[in-house]
Coordinates of C-alpha atoms in Angstrom, one line a residue:
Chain Z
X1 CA 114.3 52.5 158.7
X2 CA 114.0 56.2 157.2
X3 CA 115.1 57.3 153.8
X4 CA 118.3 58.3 153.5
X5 CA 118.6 62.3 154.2
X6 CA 119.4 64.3 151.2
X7 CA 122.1 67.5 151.3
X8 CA 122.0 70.6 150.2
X9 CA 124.9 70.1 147.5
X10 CA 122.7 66.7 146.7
X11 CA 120.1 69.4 146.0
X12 CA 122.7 71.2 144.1
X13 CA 123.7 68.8 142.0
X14 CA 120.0 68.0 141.2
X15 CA 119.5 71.8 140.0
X16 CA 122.3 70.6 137.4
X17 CA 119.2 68.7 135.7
X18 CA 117.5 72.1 134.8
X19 CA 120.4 74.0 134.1
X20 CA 121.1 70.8 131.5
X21 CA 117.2 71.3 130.3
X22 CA 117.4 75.3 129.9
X23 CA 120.8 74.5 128.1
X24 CA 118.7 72.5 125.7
X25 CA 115.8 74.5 125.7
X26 CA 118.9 77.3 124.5
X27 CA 120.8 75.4 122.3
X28 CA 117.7 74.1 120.2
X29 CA 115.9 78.1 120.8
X30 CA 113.0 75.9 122.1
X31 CA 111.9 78.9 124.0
X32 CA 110.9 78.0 126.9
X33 CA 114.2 78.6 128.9
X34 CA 112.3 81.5 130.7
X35 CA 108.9 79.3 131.8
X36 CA 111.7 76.6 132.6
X37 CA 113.9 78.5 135.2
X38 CA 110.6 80.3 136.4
X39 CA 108.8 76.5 137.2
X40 CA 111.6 75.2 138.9
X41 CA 112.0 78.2 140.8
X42 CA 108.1 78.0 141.3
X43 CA 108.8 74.3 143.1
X44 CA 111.7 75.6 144.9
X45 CA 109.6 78.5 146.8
X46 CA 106.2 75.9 146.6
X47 CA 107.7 72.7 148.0
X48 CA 110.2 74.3 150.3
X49 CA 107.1 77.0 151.8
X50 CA 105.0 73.7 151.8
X51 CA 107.7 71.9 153.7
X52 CA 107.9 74.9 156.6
X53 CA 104.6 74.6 157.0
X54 CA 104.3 70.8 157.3
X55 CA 106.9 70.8 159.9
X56 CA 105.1 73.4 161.8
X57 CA 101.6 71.4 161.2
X58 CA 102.6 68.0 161.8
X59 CA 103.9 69.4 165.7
X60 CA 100.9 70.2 166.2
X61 CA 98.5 68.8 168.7
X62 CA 95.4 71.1 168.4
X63 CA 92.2 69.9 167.0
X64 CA 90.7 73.1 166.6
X65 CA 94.1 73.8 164.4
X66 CA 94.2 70.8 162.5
X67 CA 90.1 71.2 161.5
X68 CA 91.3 75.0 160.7
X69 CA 94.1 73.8 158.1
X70 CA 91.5 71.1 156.8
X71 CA 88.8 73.8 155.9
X72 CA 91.2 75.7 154.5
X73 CA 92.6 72.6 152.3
X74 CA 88.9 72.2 151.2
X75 CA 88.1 75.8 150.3
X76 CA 91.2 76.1 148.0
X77 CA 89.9 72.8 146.5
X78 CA 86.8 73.9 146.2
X79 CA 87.8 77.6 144.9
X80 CA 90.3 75.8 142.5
X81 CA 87.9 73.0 141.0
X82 CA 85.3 75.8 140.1
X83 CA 88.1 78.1 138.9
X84 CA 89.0 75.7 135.6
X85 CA 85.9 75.6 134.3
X86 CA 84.8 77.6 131.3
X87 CA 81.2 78.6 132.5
X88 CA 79.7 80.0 135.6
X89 CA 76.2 79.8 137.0
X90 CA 74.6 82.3 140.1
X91 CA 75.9 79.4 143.2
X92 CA 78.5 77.8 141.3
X93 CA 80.8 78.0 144.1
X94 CA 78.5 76.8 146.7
X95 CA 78.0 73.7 144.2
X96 CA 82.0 73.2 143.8
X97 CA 82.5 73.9 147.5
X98 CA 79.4 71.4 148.5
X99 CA 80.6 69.0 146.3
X100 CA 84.5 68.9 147.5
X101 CA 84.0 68.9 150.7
X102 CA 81.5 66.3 151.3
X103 CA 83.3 63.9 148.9
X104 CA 86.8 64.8 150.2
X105 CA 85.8 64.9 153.8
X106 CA 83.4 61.9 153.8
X107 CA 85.7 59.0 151.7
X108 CA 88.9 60.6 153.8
X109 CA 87.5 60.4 157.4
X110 CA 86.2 56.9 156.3
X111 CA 90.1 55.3 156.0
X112 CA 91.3 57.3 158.7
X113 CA 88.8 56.0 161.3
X114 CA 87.8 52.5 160.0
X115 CA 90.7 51.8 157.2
X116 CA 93.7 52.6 159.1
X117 CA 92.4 53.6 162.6
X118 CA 94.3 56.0 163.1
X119 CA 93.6 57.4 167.1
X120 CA 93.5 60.1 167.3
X121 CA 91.5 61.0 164.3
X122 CA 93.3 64.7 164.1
X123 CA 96.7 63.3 163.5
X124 CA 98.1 65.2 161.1
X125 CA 100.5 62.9 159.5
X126 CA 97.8 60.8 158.4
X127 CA 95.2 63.2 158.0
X128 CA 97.0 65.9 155.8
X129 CA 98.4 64.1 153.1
X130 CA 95.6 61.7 152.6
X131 CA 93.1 64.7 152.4
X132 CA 95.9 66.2 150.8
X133 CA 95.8 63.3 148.1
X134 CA 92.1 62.8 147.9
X135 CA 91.3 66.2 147.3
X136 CA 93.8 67.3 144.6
X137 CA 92.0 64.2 142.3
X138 CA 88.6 64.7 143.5
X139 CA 89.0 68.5 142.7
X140 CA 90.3 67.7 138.8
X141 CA 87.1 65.0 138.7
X142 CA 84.9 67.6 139.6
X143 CA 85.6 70.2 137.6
X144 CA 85.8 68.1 134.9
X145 CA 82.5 66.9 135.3
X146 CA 81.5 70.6 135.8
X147 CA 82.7 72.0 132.9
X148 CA 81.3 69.0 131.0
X149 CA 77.9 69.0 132.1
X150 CA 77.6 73.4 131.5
X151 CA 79.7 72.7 128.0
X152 CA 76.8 69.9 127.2
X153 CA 73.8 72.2 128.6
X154 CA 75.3 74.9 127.2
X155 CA 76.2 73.8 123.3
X156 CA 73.5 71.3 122.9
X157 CA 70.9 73.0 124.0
X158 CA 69.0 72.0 120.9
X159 CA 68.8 68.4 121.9
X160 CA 67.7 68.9 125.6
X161 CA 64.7 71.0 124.4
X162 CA 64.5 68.9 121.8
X163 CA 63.8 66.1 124.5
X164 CA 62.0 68.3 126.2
X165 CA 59.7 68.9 123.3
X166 CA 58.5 65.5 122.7
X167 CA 57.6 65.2 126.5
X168 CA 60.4 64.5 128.5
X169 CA 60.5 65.1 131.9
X170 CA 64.0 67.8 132.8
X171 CA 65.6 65.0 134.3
X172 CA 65.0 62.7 131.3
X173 CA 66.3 65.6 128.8
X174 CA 69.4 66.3 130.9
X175 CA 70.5 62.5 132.1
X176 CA 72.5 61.7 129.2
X177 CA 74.7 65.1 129.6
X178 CA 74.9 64.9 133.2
X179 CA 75.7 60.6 133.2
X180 CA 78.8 61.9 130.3
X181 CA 79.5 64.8 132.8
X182 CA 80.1 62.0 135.8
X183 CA 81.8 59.8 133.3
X184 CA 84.7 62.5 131.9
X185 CA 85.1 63.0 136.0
X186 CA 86.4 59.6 136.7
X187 CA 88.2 58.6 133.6
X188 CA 91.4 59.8 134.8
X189 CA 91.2 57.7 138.0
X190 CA 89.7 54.4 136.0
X191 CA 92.6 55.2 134.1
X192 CA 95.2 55.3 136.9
X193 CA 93.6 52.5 138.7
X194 CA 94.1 50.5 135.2
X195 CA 97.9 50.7 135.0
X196 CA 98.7 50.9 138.2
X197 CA 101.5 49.0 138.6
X198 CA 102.0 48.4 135.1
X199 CA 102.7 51.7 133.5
X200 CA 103.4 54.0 135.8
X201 CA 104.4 53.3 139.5
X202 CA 102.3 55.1 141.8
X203 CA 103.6 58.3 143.6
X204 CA 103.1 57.6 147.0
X205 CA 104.0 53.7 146.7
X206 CA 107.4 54.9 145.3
X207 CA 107.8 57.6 148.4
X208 CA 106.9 55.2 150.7
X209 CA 109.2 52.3 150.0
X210 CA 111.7 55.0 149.5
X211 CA 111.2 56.0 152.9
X212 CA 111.9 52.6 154.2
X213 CA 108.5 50.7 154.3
X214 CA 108.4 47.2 153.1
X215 CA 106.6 47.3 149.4
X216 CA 103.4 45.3 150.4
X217 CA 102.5 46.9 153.1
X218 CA 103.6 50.4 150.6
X219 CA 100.9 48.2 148.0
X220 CA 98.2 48.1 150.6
X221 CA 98.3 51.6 151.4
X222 CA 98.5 52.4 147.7
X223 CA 95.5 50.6 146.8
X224 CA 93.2 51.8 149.7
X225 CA 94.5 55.6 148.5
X226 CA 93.0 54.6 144.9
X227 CA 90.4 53.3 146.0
X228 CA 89.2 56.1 148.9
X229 CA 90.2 58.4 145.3
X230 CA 88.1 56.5 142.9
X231 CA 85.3 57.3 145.3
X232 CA 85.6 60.8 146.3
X233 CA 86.1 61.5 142.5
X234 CA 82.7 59.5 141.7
X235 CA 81.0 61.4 144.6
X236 CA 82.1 64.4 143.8
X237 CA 81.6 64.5 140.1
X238 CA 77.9 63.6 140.8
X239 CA 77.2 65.9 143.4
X240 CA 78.8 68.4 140.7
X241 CA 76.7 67.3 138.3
X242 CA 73.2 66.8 140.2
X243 CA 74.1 70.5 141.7
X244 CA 74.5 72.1 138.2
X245 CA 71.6 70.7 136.7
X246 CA 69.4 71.9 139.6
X247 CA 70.7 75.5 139.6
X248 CA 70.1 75.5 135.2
X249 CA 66.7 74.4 135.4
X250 CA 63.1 75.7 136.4
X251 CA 60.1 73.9 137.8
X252 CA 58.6 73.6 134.4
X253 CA 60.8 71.4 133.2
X254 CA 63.0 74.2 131.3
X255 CA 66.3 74.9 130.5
X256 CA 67.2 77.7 132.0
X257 CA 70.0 79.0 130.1
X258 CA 70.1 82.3 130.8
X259 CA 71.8 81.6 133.9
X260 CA 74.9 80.2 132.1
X261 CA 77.2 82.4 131.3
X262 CA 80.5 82.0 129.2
X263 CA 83.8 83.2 130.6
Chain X
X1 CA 37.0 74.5 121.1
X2 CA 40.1 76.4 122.6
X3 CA 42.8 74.0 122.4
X4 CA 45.3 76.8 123.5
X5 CA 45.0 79.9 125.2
X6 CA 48.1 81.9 126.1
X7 CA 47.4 84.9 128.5
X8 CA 49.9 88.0 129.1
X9 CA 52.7 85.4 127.8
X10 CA 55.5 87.6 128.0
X11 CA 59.7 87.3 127.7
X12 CA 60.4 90.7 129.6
X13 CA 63.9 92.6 128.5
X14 CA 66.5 92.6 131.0
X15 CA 68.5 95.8 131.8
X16 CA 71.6 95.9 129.9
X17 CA 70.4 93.4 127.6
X18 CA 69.1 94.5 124.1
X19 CA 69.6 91.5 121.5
X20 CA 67.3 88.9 122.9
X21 CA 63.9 89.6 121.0
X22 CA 61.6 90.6 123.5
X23 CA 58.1 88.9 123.3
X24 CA 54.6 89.9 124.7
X25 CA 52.8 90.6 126.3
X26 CA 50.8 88.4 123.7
X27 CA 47.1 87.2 124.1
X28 CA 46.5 84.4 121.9
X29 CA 43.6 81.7 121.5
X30 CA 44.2 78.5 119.1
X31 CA 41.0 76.7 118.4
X32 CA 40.2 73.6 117.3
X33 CA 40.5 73.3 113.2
X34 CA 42.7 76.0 113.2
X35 CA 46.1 76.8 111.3
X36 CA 47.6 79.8 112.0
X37 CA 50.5 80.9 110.4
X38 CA 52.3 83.9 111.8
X39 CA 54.3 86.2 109.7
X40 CA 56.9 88.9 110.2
X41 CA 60.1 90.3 109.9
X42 CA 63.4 88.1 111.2
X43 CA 63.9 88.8 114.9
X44 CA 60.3 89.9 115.5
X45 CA 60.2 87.4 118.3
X46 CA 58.2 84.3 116.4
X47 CA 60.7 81.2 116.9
X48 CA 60.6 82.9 120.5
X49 CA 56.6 83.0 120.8
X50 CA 56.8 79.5 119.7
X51 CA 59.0 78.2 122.0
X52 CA 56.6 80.2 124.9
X53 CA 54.0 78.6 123.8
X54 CA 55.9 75.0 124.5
X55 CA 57.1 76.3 127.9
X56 CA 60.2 76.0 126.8
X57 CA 61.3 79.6 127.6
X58 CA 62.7 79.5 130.7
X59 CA 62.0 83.6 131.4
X60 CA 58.6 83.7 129.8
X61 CA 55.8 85.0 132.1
X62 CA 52.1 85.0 131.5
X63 CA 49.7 81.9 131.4
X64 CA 49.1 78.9 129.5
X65 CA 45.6 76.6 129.1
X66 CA 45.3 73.9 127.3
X67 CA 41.8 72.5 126.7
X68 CA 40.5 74.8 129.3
X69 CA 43.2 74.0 131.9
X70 CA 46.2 76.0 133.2
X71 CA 48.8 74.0 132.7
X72 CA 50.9 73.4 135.9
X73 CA 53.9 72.5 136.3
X74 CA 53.9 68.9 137.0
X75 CA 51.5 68.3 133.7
X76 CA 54.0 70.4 131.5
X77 CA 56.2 66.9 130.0
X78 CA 52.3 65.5 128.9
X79 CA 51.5 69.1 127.9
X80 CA 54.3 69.1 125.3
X81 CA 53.2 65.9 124.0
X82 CA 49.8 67.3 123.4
X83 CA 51.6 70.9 121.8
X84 CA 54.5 69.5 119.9
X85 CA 57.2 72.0 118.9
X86 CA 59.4 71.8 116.0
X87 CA 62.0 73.7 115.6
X88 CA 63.4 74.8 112.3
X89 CA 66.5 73.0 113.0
X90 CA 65.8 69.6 114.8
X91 CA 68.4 68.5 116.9
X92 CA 71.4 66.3 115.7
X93 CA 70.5 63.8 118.8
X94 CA 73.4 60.9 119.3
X95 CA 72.3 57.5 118.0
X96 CA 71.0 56.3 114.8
X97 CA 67.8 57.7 113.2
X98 CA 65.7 54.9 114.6
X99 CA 66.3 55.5 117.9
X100 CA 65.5 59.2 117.5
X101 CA 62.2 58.4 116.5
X102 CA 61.7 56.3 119.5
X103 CA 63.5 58.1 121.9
X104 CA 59.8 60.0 122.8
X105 CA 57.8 56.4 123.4
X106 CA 60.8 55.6 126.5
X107 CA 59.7 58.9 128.2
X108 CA 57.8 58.6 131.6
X109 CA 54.8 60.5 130.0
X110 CA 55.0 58.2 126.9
X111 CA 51.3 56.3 127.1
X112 CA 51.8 54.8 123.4
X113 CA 53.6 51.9 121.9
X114 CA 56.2 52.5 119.4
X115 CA 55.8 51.2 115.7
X116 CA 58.6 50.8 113.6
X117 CA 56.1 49.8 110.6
X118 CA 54.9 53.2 111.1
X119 CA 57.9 55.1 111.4
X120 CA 59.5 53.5 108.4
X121 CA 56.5 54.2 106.2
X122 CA 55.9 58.1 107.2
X123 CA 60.0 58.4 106.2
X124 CA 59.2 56.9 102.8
X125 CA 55.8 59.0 102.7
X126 CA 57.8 61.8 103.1
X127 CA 60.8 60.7 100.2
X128 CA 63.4 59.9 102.8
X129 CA 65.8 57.4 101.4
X130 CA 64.7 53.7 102.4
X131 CA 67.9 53.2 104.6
X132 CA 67.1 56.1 106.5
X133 CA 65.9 54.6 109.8
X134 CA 69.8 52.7 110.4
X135 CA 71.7 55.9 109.6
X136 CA 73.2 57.8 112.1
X137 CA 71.2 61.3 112.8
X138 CA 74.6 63.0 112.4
X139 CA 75.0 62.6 109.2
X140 CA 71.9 63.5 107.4
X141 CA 71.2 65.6 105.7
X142 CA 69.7 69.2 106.4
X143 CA 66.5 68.3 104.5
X144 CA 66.5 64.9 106.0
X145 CA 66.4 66.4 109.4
X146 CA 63.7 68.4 109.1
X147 CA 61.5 66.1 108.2
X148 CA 62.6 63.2 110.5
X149 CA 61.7 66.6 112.6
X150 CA 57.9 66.4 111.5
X151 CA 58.1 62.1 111.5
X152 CA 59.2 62.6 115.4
X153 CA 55.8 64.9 116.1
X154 CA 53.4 63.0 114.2
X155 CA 54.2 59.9 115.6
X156 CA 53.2 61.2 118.7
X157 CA 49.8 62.4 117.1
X158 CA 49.3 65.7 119.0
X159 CA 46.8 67.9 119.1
X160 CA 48.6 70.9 118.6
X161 CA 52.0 71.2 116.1
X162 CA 54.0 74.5 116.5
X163 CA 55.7 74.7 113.4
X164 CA 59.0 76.7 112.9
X165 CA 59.7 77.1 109.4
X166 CA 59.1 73.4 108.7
X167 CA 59.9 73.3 104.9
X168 CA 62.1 75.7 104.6
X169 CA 64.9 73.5 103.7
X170 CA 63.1 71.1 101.1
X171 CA 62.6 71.2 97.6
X172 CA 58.9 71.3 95.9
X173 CA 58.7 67.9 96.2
X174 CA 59.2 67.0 99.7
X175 CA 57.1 70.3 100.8
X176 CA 54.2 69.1 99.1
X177 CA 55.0 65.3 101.0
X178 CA 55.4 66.6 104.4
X179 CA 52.3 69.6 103.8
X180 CA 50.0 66.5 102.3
X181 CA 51.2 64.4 105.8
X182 CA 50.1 67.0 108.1
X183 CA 47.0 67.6 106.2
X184 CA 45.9 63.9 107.2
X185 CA 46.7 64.1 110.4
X186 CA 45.2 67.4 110.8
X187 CA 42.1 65.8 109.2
X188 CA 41.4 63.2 112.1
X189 CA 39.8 66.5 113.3
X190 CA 40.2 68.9 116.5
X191 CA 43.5 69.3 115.3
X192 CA 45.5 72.6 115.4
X193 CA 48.9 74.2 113.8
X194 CA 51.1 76.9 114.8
X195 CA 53.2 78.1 112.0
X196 CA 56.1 80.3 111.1
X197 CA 56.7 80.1 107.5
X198 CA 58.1 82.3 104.5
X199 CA 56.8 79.7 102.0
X200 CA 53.8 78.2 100.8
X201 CA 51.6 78.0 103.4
X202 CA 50.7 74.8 105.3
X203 CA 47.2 74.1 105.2
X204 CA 46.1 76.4 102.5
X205 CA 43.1 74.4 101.8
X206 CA 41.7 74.7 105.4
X207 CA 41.9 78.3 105.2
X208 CA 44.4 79.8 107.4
X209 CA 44.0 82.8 109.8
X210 CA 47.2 84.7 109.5
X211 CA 48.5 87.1 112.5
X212 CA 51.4 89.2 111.9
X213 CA 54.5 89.5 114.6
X214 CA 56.4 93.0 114.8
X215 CA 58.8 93.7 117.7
X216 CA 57.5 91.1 119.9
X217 CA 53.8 91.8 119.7
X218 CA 51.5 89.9 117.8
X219 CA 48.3 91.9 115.5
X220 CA 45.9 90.5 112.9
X221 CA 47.5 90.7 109.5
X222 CA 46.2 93.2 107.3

């Protein structure tokens, strides 16, 4: 069974939604009638590019073209995790980019090869939206974590040295910032995986019983997706965190601040 | 005895920078018994030379000994146990004041045992208010701070105390508490202090040697 298809004046009518938003937005001068009609022109151009490409992807059979769209799904990651963050340090991006891709690439090839066996490996139809998925919460984990962590280094300084100065090691000074780094990473997964189900219903459980799949096996999928999520998002907020600290400090158990610099 | 000797000790400028004090190249030699107070104008580089002298400056260059030994890398955590630096400002660290105080004695290069007897009575030595020690650091108060600042160092009983500025924001009264607490430590002999201070000076009775700081370099005072 397949969802049912939807036509263009269904998509018409669905536009009537914003046009009943801007009208708001106008009649109560919230304005933000402009950012309104530019966002849902923004999905328009997004989803349906998004949707050409798809169709050409999931045609094709290539490995070597598949592995080329995955890097190129893990560098924007990568580029875009590094790019929120309020700080930069000399290797930042090698630290974002390190970071994405081995806990993106690791926790996704992992359910596609022992979770859901999918054979071959390359299919895009698994392989694209699940990276797809895993990557666009790992990447908000991570640079969570990263900002944290330079924010931390960065503004409380005082108290690392301050460690520092009644003989801790670098690593004892910094632990505390970097565990509270790895911790703001995952909250907003420990947080989905807690009202799952409950508050909100889950994305890709809705699209999926929408497209005709029976809701447990919908639930299954769901709850390995969370789960390969949680620990991406774990992985890569620590890599973040372990990489940041080793690129702010020296040998002598310093600080080296002078290598962070404030956007 | 040299407890310290800093050689060349340096914080070079960087192009295109020009607020960051610049330090050195500074030769210095702290001996046993001594307390030496430097002096000099604001942003003459003395917090900084301090904080060099704890290895805490990440860009400084030059060399350190302690007790006759260049200190390497892998010894600096025990170093800074032995050379104790207080900044003028102690850090506000999370937690209650207790645990501050013990924080040092859970370190990997902690070799003592901590004692809450102790810490209790060098805060009420020094006129801290008896329910100090359950208080969350946060919210005491500047005065408080600093000297839960000097309580954290001498319960470590160093050899050497850098001091930045340690009295400057206490009254007559708790000066004289926390000068007459570092006299008695300073007393168990081959003791030394670092100081920055504007104020009375620490150790006035031992007769200090005084070195003046301008623009990063470090003379005899006249």
């Amino acid at each position: 069974m397949n969802a049912l298809p939807i036509s263009n004046s269904g998509l018409a009518i669905a536009a009537g939604f914003i046009a009943l938003a801007g009208g708001v937005s106008f009649a109560l001068r919230l304005g933000v009638s402009k950012r309104l009609w530019i966002a849902a022109l923004r999905t328009v151009v997004q989803l349906g590019l998004l949707g050409l490409v798809l169709e050409w992807v999931f045609d094709q059979r290539s490995v070597i073209v598949i592995v080329a769209v995955i890097a190129s799904m893990v560098i924007n990651a990568g580029i875009a995790s590094v790019r929120r963050t309020e700080r930069r340090y000399q290797g930042i991006w090698h630290s974002g980019l390190i970071a994405v891709t081995c806990s993106s690439v690791i926790t996704a090839f992992v359910v596609i090869e022992l979770v859901i066996r999918v054979d071959p490996w390359y299919e895009p139809r698994y392989i694209i939206p699940l990276l797809g998925m895993v990557l666009g919460n790992a990447l908000t984990g991570l640079s969570l974590c990263l900002d944290r962590v330079m924010a931390d280094l960065d503004d409380k300084r005082d108290q690392v040295e301050g460690r520092l100065a009644l003989g801790a090691t670098i690593w004892e000074a910094c632990r505390p910032f970097i565990s509270d780094g790895v911790r703001t990473g995952i909250i907003p997964i420990v947080n989905s995986m807690t009202v799952a189900g409950i508050v909100s219903l889950p994305g890709m459980m809705t699209g999926q019983i929408l497209a005709g799949a029976s809701p447990a096996q919908a639930v299954k999928y769901q709850i390995v997706v969370m789960f390969m999520i949680a620990g991406a998002t774990s992985l890569g907020a620590l890599l973040a965190g372990l990489m940041t600290f080793r690129r702010l400090v020296s040998a002598d158990h310093q600080l080296a601040h002078h290598r962070l610099r404030k956007l | 005895m040299v407890l310290l000797r800093a050689k060349a000790l340096a914080i070079p400028l960087l192009a295109g920078e020009d607020h960051t004090p610049m330090v050195g190249p500074v030769d210095l030699e702290v001996h046993a018994g001594e307390a030496l107070t430097i002096t000099g104008p604001s942003g003459s580089g003395k917090s900084t030379l301090l904080r060099c002298l704890a290895i805490l400056e990440a860009r400084a260059q030059g060399s350190l000994h302690f007790l006759d030994v260049q200190v390497a890398s892998a010894a600096v955590p025990a170093f800074r146990r032995q050379v104790i630096y207080v900044a003028q400002t102690p850090p506000r660290f999370a937690g209650s004041v207790l645990e501050s105080l013990q924080m040092a004695f859970g370190f990997a290069s902690s070799t003592q045992a901590f004692s809450k007897e102790r810490a209790a009575a060098m805060c009420e030595e020094l006129l801290l208010p008896p329910d100090i020690l359950g208080r969350s650091l946060a919210r005491v108060s500047g005065g408080e701070a600093q000297r839960l600042g000097i309580v954290r160092a001498l319960l470590l009983d160093p050899r050497v105390l850098l001091l930045d500025e340690p009295t400057s924001a206490l009254d007559l009264d708790a000066e004289a508490a926390v000068h007459h607490m570092i006299e008695t430590w300073f007393a168990k002999g081959d003791r030394a202090t670092v100081s920055i201070s504007h104020k009375r000076e620490l150790l006035a009775s031992v007769g200090t040697r005084r070195m003046h700081m301008l623009q990063g370099r470090l003379g005899e005072a006249a």
